[in-house]
């Protein structure tokens, strides 16, 4: 964990897809993220998953050890998945990149018993408008009456272990969700029946509580990314960084900082940045790049450790002067060897796009 950025600086120049979690309140978004993080910690050697600012990176080898036979690392060259830690619609709609959604892919969580609810529909609408590929996690399968839990197993193994009555109850709920998706214009099916994930939405039965189906969920996310998004993941790893402000925060000893999700290139500790501000773009020099420190070390030192460089995709806290006017959702661009005025113009254009969208939504 001493070099939190090392796994993201991938020489193949394919970056980690950025994953967002959406869904109705209490349907289990936070629990699912916690479960994935927890499983990754258990499976990995120390340091294998890295806690970023506002995000968690789960590398391919850890996904493979959680997913077992469902993921053969040989079949993939994308480095893993980067989950944005704040689930929910607000962060999804605020976090944008170059006119699209910051997240490359999404998980829509639906409680199997509760089914579609207002915020499920709202999430679908957001996903539709931003054209973000997604899968549905049909969560809380362990609450189906009579369910016999099998911790952390793939769905087919635990399914086979249920009585006919229990599995048909689950089937009924799943088909209701599939029907609801169809009503909203999405052709959907249970994920193992889906041939083309670009045309059909895969539904993955899971339990954020017992971990059942989590291997499948990770396998499907990884497979979908690899198959359909590889080209979008090709980045100039050493190029000037491009990202989005997740949050503007006062941090003791550092002043105003911006928690940033980087989706292209690198940020270095000596870079000049242009950041979207409430009025005009802000031009500033990086004072420090900060990553969370491993838990064990927090007692004695600052919560953060300084790094010299970080590469996409990653979450990073940037300390720099003049950030008081920075805004969540605004673009961040590294200037490096480009013309400063040109970068300011780019940032100004992106800000104008955001303003138009905000008006349309408001
Ligand atoms: P969020 O509002 O979508 O983030 O939902 P939470 O993750 O906070 O979950 C809401 C409640 O549902 C909490 O009490 C969780 O413990 C519970 N919960 C979430 N997932 C599961 C699950 O798979 N099975 C069961 N039995 N409970 C769950």
Short mmCIF file of C-alpha atoms and ligand atoms in Angstrom, two decimals:
data_model
loop_
_atom_site.label_atom_id
_atom_site.label_comp_id
_atom_site.label_asym_id
_atom_site.label_seq_id
_atom_site.Cartn_x
_atom_site.Cartn_y
_atom_site.Cartn_z
CA UNK A 1 0.00 0.00 0.00
CA UNK A 2 3.01 2.30 -0.01
CA UNK A 3 2.47 3.17 -3.66
CA UNK A 4 -1.26 3.50 -4.11
CA UNK A 5 -0.90 4.73 -7.67
CA UNK A 6 1.30 1.93 -9.02
CA UNK A 7 -1.49 -0.38 -10.17
CA UNK A 8 -3.23 2.34 -12.13
CA UNK A 9 -0.15 3.30 -14.13
CA UNK A 10 -0.67 0.47 -16.55
CA UNK A 11 1.81 0.21 -19.38
CA UNK A 12 -0.79 -1.22 -21.79
CA UNK A 13 -2.49 2.19 -21.63
CA UNK A 14 -5.88 0.67 -21.02
CA UNK A 15 -7.46 2.29 -18.03
CA UNK A 16 -9.84 0.92 -15.44
CA UNK A 17 -13.53 1.41 -16.28
CA UNK A 18 -15.28 3.71 -13.79
CA UNK A 19 -18.34 2.11 -12.18
CA UNK A 20 -21.28 3.90 -10.53
CA UNK A 21 -24.01 2.34 -8.41
CA UNK A 22 -27.59 3.64 -8.68
CA UNK A 23 -31.00 2.62 -7.39
CA UNK A 24 -33.88 3.37 -5.02
CA UNK A 25 -33.10 4.27 -1.42
CA UNK A 26 -32.60 1.23 0.83
CA UNK A 27 -32.35 -1.20 -2.06
CA UNK A 28 -28.75 -1.91 -1.03
CA UNK A 29 -26.35 0.32 -3.00
CA UNK A 30 -24.08 1.01 -0.05
CA UNK A 31 -24.21 -2.59 1.18
CA UNK A 32 -23.27 -3.88 -2.25
CA UNK A 33 -20.26 -1.58 -2.49
CA UNK A 34 -19.25 -2.58 1.05
CA UNK A 35 -19.59 -6.26 0.16
CA UNK A 36 -17.44 -5.90 -2.96
CA UNK A 37 -14.80 -3.96 -1.01
CA UNK A 38 -14.92 -6.47 1.83
CA UNK A 39 -14.59 -9.47 -0.49
CA UNK A 40 -11.69 -7.81 -2.24
CA UNK A 41 -9.90 -7.25 1.05
CA UNK A 42 -10.39 -10.88 2.07
CA UNK A 43 -9.23 -12.26 -1.27
CA UNK A 44 -6.27 -9.98 -1.71
CA UNK A 45 -2.86 -9.87 -0.17
CA UNK A 46 -2.37 -6.63 1.75
CA UNK A 47 -2.26 -3.78 -0.69
CA UNK A 48 -3.99 -5.55 -3.51
CA UNK A 49 -7.01 -3.32 -3.51
CA UNK A 50 -6.29 0.35 -3.23
CA UNK A 51 -8.49 2.83 -1.50
CA UNK A 52 -8.52 5.98 -3.57
CA UNK A 53 -10.07 9.32 -2.71
CA UNK A 54 -13.79 8.77 -3.33
CA UNK A 55 -13.28 5.48 -5.13
CA UNK A 56 -12.09 1.90 -4.71
CA UNK A 57 -9.93 0.15 -7.28
CA UNK A 58 -10.38 -3.60 -7.53
CA UNK A 59 -7.69 -5.08 -9.78
CA UNK A 60 -8.34 -7.92 -12.20
CA UNK A 61 -6.50 -10.58 -10.17
CA UNK A 62 -8.70 -9.86 -7.14
CA UNK A 63 -11.85 -9.90 -9.27
CA UNK A 64 -10.67 -13.23 -10.58
CA UNK A 65 -10.11 -14.69 -7.12
CA UNK A 66 -13.56 -13.53 -5.98
CA UNK A 67 -15.25 -14.75 -9.15
CA UNK A 68 -13.38 -18.08 -9.35
CA UNK A 69 -14.13 -20.00 -12.52
CA UNK A 70 -16.26 -17.15 -13.83
CA UNK A 71 -13.25 -14.94 -14.57
CA UNK A 72 -10.09 -16.24 -16.18
CA UNK A 73 -7.59 -13.35 -16.04
CA UNK A 74 -6.10 -14.57 -19.34
CA UNK A 75 -9.26 -13.42 -21.11
CA UNK A 76 -8.88 -9.79 -20.06
CA UNK A 77 -6.50 -6.96 -20.57
CA UNK A 78 -8.45 -4.24 -18.80
CA UNK A 79 -6.77 -3.75 -15.42
CA UNK A 80 -9.86 -4.07 -13.18
CA UNK A 81 -12.75 -1.87 -12.05
CA UNK A 82 -12.83 1.47 -10.24
CA UNK A 83 -15.98 1.86 -8.13
CA UNK A 84 -17.09 5.38 -7.20
CA UNK A 85 -17.75 5.24 -3.44
CA UNK A 86 -20.72 7.61 -3.31
CA UNK A 87 -23.68 5.76 -4.75
CA UNK A 88 -26.75 7.61 -5.91
CA UNK A 89 -28.26 9.73 -8.60
CA UNK A 90 -26.99 13.07 -7.46
CA UNK A 91 -23.35 12.10 -7.72
CA UNK A 92 -24.00 10.34 -11.01
CA UNK A 93 -25.61 13.35 -12.66
CA UNK A 94 -23.11 15.85 -11.24
CA UNK A 95 -20.12 13.80 -12.25
CA UNK A 96 -19.58 14.23 -15.91
CA UNK A 97 -16.77 14.01 -18.39
CA UNK A 98 -16.61 15.73 -21.75
CA UNK A 99 -20.37 16.02 -22.01
CA UNK A 100 -21.11 12.42 -20.99
CA UNK A 101 -21.34 10.58 -17.71
CA UNK A 102 -18.14 10.19 -15.76
CA UNK A 103 -19.05 6.58 -15.03
CA UNK A 104 -18.36 4.27 -17.95
CA UNK A 105 -20.74 1.64 -16.67
CA UNK A 106 -23.37 1.39 -13.95
CA UNK A 107 -25.00 -1.10 -11.61
CA UNK A 108 -28.71 -0.46 -11.04
CA UNK A 109 -29.67 -2.04 -7.72
CA UNK A 110 -33.25 -3.27 -7.36
CA UNK A 111 -34.58 -4.99 -4.24
CA UNK A 112 -36.10 -8.29 -5.48
CA UNK A 113 -39.02 -8.05 -3.09
CA UNK A 114 -39.67 -4.36 -3.38
CA UNK A 115 -39.28 -4.25 -7.16
CA UNK A 116 -39.37 -1.05 -9.18
CA UNK A 117 -39.77 2.14 -7.15
CA UNK A 118 -39.77 5.84 -8.11
CA UNK A 119 -36.01 6.24 -7.87
CA UNK A 120 -35.50 3.06 -9.91
CA UNK A 121 -37.40 4.73 -12.73
CA UNK A 122 -35.49 7.94 -12.21
CA UNK A 123 -32.19 6.04 -12.41
CA UNK A 124 -33.28 4.31 -15.62
CA UNK A 125 -34.13 7.66 -17.11
CA UNK A 126 -30.71 9.03 -16.19
CA UNK A 127 -28.98 5.96 -17.64
CA UNK A 128 -31.01 6.20 -20.81
CA UNK A 129 -30.24 9.88 -21.33
CA UNK A 130 -26.54 9.50 -20.65
CA UNK A 131 -26.42 6.27 -22.72
CA UNK A 132 -24.50 4.54 -19.98
CA UNK A 133 -24.35 0.75 -20.28
CA UNK A 134 -25.61 -0.93 -17.12
CA UNK A 135 -26.57 -4.17 -15.53
CA UNK A 136 -29.26 -4.76 -12.93
CA UNK A 137 -28.33 -6.26 -9.57
CA UNK A 138 -31.52 -7.91 -8.28
CA UNK A 139 -30.51 -7.59 -4.65
CA UNK A 140 -31.55 -9.22 -1.34
CA UNK A 141 -32.20 -12.69 -2.76
CA UNK A 142 -31.47 -13.99 0.74
CA UNK A 143 -34.77 -12.46 1.90
CA UNK A 144 -36.85 -14.71 -0.33
CA UNK A 145 -38.85 -16.76 2.23
CA UNK A 146 -37.15 -20.11 2.83
CA UNK A 147 -33.87 -19.09 1.24
CA UNK A 148 -30.90 -21.25 2.22
CA UNK A 149 -27.84 -18.98 2.04
CA UNK A 150 -24.49 -20.03 0.62
CA UNK A 151 -22.02 -17.30 1.42
CA UNK A 152 -20.12 -15.76 -1.47
CA UNK A 153 -21.03 -18.44 -4.01
CA UNK A 154 -21.88 -17.93 -7.66
CA UNK A 155 -25.59 -17.79 -8.31
CA UNK A 156 -26.01 -21.15 -10.06
CA UNK A 157 -24.45 -23.02 -7.12
CA UNK A 158 -26.76 -21.44 -4.56
CA UNK A 159 -29.77 -21.68 -6.86
CA UNK A 160 -29.32 -25.44 -7.17
CA UNK A 161 -29.31 -25.66 -3.41
CA UNK A 162 -32.79 -24.13 -2.97
CA UNK A 163 -36.06 -26.04 -2.89
CA UNK A 164 -38.26 -25.76 -5.99
CA UNK A 165 -40.70 -23.60 -4.10
CA UNK A 166 -38.02 -21.12 -3.06
CA UNK A 167 -36.37 -20.92 -6.45
CA UNK A 168 -39.68 -20.39 -8.22
CA UNK A 169 -40.49 -17.56 -5.82
CA UNK A 170 -37.21 -15.93 -6.75
CA UNK A 171 -37.91 -16.55 -10.45
CA UNK A 172 -41.26 -14.79 -10.14
CA UNK A 173 -39.63 -11.70 -8.64
CA UNK A 174 -36.88 -11.72 -11.24
CA UNK A 175 -39.36 -11.97 -14.11
CA UNK A 176 -41.30 -9.10 -12.66
CA UNK A 177 -38.14 -6.97 -12.76
CA UNK A 178 -37.47 -8.10 -16.33
CA UNK A 179 -41.04 -7.15 -17.23
CA UNK A 180 -40.64 -3.73 -15.62
CA UNK A 181 -37.45 -3.14 -17.57
CA UNK A 182 -39.26 -4.07 -20.74
CA UNK A 183 -42.04 -1.58 -19.91
CA UNK A 184 -39.36 1.09 -19.78
CA UNK A 185 -38.06 0.11 -23.20
CA UNK A 186 -35.14 -2.08 -22.15
CA UNK A 187 -34.97 -5.58 -23.46
CA UNK A 188 -33.66 -7.54 -20.47
CA UNK A 189 -33.05 -11.09 -19.35
CA UNK A 190 -31.25 -13.09 -16.70
CA UNK A 191 -27.61 -12.42 -17.43
CA UNK A 192 -26.70 -16.00 -18.38
CA UNK A 193 -29.23 -15.84 -21.20
CA UNK A 194 -27.91 -12.60 -22.60
CA UNK A 195 -25.79 -12.98 -25.73
CA UNK A 196 -25.33 -9.34 -26.58
CA UNK A 197 -25.03 -6.98 -23.63
CA UNK A 198 -25.21 -3.98 -25.93
CA UNK A 199 -28.75 -4.87 -26.90
CA UNK A 200 -29.97 -6.53 -23.73
CA UNK A 201 -29.71 -5.62 -20.10
CA UNK A 202 -28.41 -8.47 -17.95
CA UNK A 203 -30.10 -9.09 -14.61
CA UNK A 204 -27.84 -10.58 -11.92
CA UNK A 205 -29.48 -12.00 -8.76
CA UNK A 206 -27.32 -11.07 -5.76
CA UNK A 207 -27.27 -10.62 -2.03
CA UNK A 208 -25.17 -7.79 -0.66
CA UNK A 209 -25.62 -9.49 2.72
CA UNK A 210 -24.42 -13.03 1.97
CA UNK A 211 -22.32 -12.27 -1.11
CA UNK A 212 -24.24 -14.76 -3.25
CA UNK A 213 -24.10 -13.68 -6.88
CA UNK A 214 -21.32 -11.15 -6.25
CA UNK A 215 -18.88 -13.36 -8.25
CA UNK A 216 -21.35 -13.21 -11.15
CA UNK A 217 -21.83 -9.47 -10.83
CA UNK A 218 -18.10 -8.79 -11.04
CA UNK A 219 -17.68 -11.27 -13.90
CA UNK A 220 -20.45 -9.63 -15.91
CA UNK A 221 -19.12 -6.12 -15.30
CA UNK A 222 -15.64 -7.18 -16.30
CA UNK A 223 -16.86 -9.08 -19.37
CA UNK A 224 -19.08 -6.27 -20.55
CA UNK A 225 -16.28 -3.73 -20.18
CA UNK A 226 -13.77 -5.89 -21.96
CA UNK A 227 -16.09 -6.75 -24.81
CA UNK A 228 -17.70 -3.39 -25.50
CA UNK A 229 -15.66 -0.64 -23.92
CA UNK A 230 -12.07 -1.53 -24.56
CA UNK A 231 -11.56 1.17 -27.17
CA UNK A 232 -12.92 3.85 -24.89
CA UNK A 233 -10.48 2.70 -22.22
CA UNK A 234 -7.45 3.36 -24.41
CA UNK A 235 -5.70 6.40 -23.00
CA UNK A 236 -2.42 8.19 -23.27
CA UNK A 237 -1.22 7.13 -19.83
CA UNK A 238 1.62 9.63 -19.68
CA UNK A 239 -0.42 12.50 -21.17
CA UNK A 240 -1.76 15.53 -19.30
CA UNK A 241 -4.47 14.45 -16.85
CA UNK A 242 -8.17 15.09 -17.34
CA UNK A 243 -10.69 14.63 -14.56
CA UNK A 244 -13.79 15.78 -12.75
CA UNK A 245 -14.14 17.37 -9.30
CA UNK A 246 -15.97 15.00 -6.96
CA UNK A 247 -15.98 17.29 -3.94
CA UNK A 248 -14.43 20.53 -2.71
CA UNK A 249 -13.18 20.15 0.87
CA UNK A 250 -11.30 22.06 3.52
CA UNK A 251 -8.52 19.85 4.82
CA UNK A 252 -6.52 20.70 7.93
CA UNK A 253 -2.98 21.63 6.98
CA UNK A 254 -3.78 21.76 3.26
CA UNK A 255 -6.46 24.45 2.90
CA UNK A 256 -9.08 23.95 0.22
CA UNK A 257 -8.62 20.71 -1.71
CA UNK A 258 -10.47 19.09 -4.59
CA UNK A 259 -11.25 15.38 -4.55
CA UNK A 260 -10.89 14.49 -8.20
CA UNK A 261 -11.62 11.47 -10.35
CA UNK A 262 -9.01 11.28 -13.08
CA UNK A 263 -10.19 9.55 -16.23
CA UNK A 264 -7.35 10.27 -18.63
CA UNK A 265 -3.59 10.82 -18.42
CA UNK A 266 -1.63 11.66 -15.27
CA UNK A 267 -1.44 14.42 -12.68
CA UNK A 268 2.01 15.16 -11.24
CA UNK A 269 2.92 17.04 -8.09
CA UNK A 270 4.46 19.88 -10.10
CA UNK A 271 1.68 20.34 -12.66
CA UNK A 272 -0.28 23.48 -13.47
CA UNK A 273 -4.05 22.88 -13.51
CA UNK A 274 -7.09 24.56 -14.92
CA UNK A 275 -10.15 23.86 -12.75
CA UNK A 276 -13.77 24.82 -13.41
CA UNK A 277 -14.85 27.52 -10.97
CA UNK A 278 -18.11 29.24 -10.03
CA UNK A 279 -17.20 32.20 -12.17
CA UNK A 280 -14.24 31.63 -14.41
CA UNK A 281 -11.76 28.77 -14.81
CA UNK A 282 -9.15 28.74 -12.04
CA UNK A 283 -5.48 28.43 -12.98
CA UNK A 284 -3.41 26.96 -10.17
CA UNK A 285 -0.28 24.97 -9.30
CA UNK A 286 -0.53 21.60 -7.54
CA UNK A 287 0.80 21.89 -4.02
CA UNK A 288 0.28 18.24 -3.07
CA UNK A 289 -1.35 15.09 -4.44
CA UNK A 290 -2.88 13.13 -1.59
CA UNK A 291 -4.02 9.52 -1.27
CA UNK A 292 -5.62 7.92 1.79
CA UNK A 293 -3.06 6.33 4.03
CA UNK A 294 -3.50 2.65 4.89
CA UNK A 295 -5.64 2.29 8.04
CA UNK A 296 -2.85 0.85 10.15
CA UNK A 297 -0.71 3.94 9.73
CA UNK A 298 -3.37 6.55 10.44
CA UNK A 299 -2.89 6.77 14.21
CA UNK A 300 0.53 8.27 14.05
CA UNK A 301 0.42 10.44 10.97
CA UNK A 302 -1.83 12.45 8.73
CA UNK A 303 -4.73 10.63 7.10
CA UNK A 304 -3.12 11.27 3.75
CA UNK A 305 0.14 10.49 2.10
CA UNK A 306 1.71 12.53 -0.64
CA UNK A 307 2.36 10.93 -4.01
CA UNK A 308 4.37 12.31 -6.91
CA UNK A 309 2.10 11.17 -9.67
CA UNK A 310 -1.19 9.43 -10.27
CA UNK A 311 -2.56 7.88 -13.48
CA UNK A 312 -6.11 7.29 -14.71
CA UNK A 313 -8.45 5.94 -13.67
CA UNK A 314 -8.01 7.06 -10.07
CA UNK A 315 -9.43 9.14 -7.27
CA UNK A 316 -7.00 11.73 -5.89
CA UNK A 317 -7.12 14.69 -3.53
CA UNK A 318 -5.41 17.75 -4.96
CA UNK A 319 -4.23 20.53 -2.68
CA UNK A 320 -3.58 23.80 -4.49
CA UNK A 321 -4.07 27.52 -3.89
CA UNK A 322 -7.10 29.44 -5.21
CA UNK A 323 -9.54 26.51 -5.05
CA UNK A 324 -12.24 28.18 -2.95
CA UNK A 325 -14.43 28.74 -6.04
CA UNK A 326 -14.01 25.23 -7.47
CA UNK A 327 -17.26 23.28 -7.98
CA UNK A 328 -18.25 19.63 -7.66
CA UNK A 329 -18.76 18.27 -11.17
CA UNK A 330 -16.41 20.78 -12.78
CA UNK A 331 -13.61 19.74 -15.13
CA UNK A 332 -9.94 19.53 -14.10
CA UNK A 333 -7.23 19.65 -16.75
CA UNK A 334 -3.46 19.45 -16.49
CA UNK A 335 -1.71 22.04 -18.67
CA UNK A 336 1.78 20.46 -18.90
CA UNK A 337 3.36 21.42 -22.26
CA UNK A 338 0.19 22.80 -23.85
CA UNK A 339 -0.86 26.37 -24.38
CA UNK A 340 -2.49 27.66 -21.19
CA UNK A 341 -5.08 29.76 -23.03
CA UNK A 342 -6.17 26.74 -25.09
CA UNK A 343 -6.73 24.69 -21.93
CA UNK A 344 -8.69 27.53 -20.33
CA UNK A 345 -10.89 27.68 -23.44
CA UNK A 346 -11.53 23.89 -23.20
CA UNK A 347 -12.49 24.15 -19.54
CA UNK A 348 -14.74 27.15 -20.22
CA UNK A 349 -16.54 25.20 -22.98
CA UNK A 350 -17.06 22.21 -20.66
CA UNK A 351 -18.43 24.51 -17.96
CA UNK A 352 -20.89 25.99 -20.44
CA UNK A 353 -22.09 22.45 -21.31
CA UNK A 354 -22.66 21.68 -17.64
CA UNK A 355 -24.62 24.92 -17.15
CA UNK A 356 -26.93 24.11 -20.09
CA UNK A 357 -27.61 20.59 -18.79
CA UNK A 358 -28.29 21.86 -15.29
CA UNK A 359 -30.90 24.27 -16.67
CA UNK A 360 -32.52 21.52 -18.71
CA UNK A 361 -32.76 19.28 -15.67
CA UNK A 362 -33.82 22.01 -13.26
P1 LIG B 1 -28.95 2.14 -0.02
O1 LIG B 1 -29.85 3.20 0.54
O2 LIG B 1 -29.42 1.73 -1.40
O3 LIG B 1 -27.50 2.45 0.00
O4 LIG B 1 -29.22 0.83 0.86
P2 LIG B 1 -28.31 0.21 2.03
O5 LIG B 1 -27.12 -0.45 1.49
O6 LIG B 1 -28.13 1.23 3.08
O7 LIG B 1 -29.29 -0.95 2.55
C1 LIG B 1 -30.54 -0.69 3.13
C2 LIG B 1 -30.89 -1.78 4.12
O8 LIG B 1 -31.03 -3.03 3.45
C3 LIG B 1 -29.81 -1.99 5.18
O9 LIG B 1 -30.46 -2.28 6.40
C4 LIG B 1 -29.06 -3.20 4.68
O10 LIG B 1 -28.49 -3.95 5.71
C5 LIG B 1 -30.16 -3.99 3.99
N1 LIG B 1 -29.64 -4.82 2.88
C6 LIG B 1 -28.92 -4.40 1.82
N2 LIG B 1 -28.64 -5.43 1.01
C7 LIG B 1 -29.19 -6.52 1.57
C8 LIG B 1 -29.26 -7.92 1.19
O11 LIG B 1 -28.74 -8.35 0.15
N3 LIG B 1 -29.94 -8.75 2.02
C9 LIG B 1 -30.54 -8.30 3.16
N4 LIG B 1 -31.17 -9.20 3.92
N5 LIG B 1 -30.50 -7.03 3.54
C10 LIG B 1 -29.85 -6.14 2.76
#
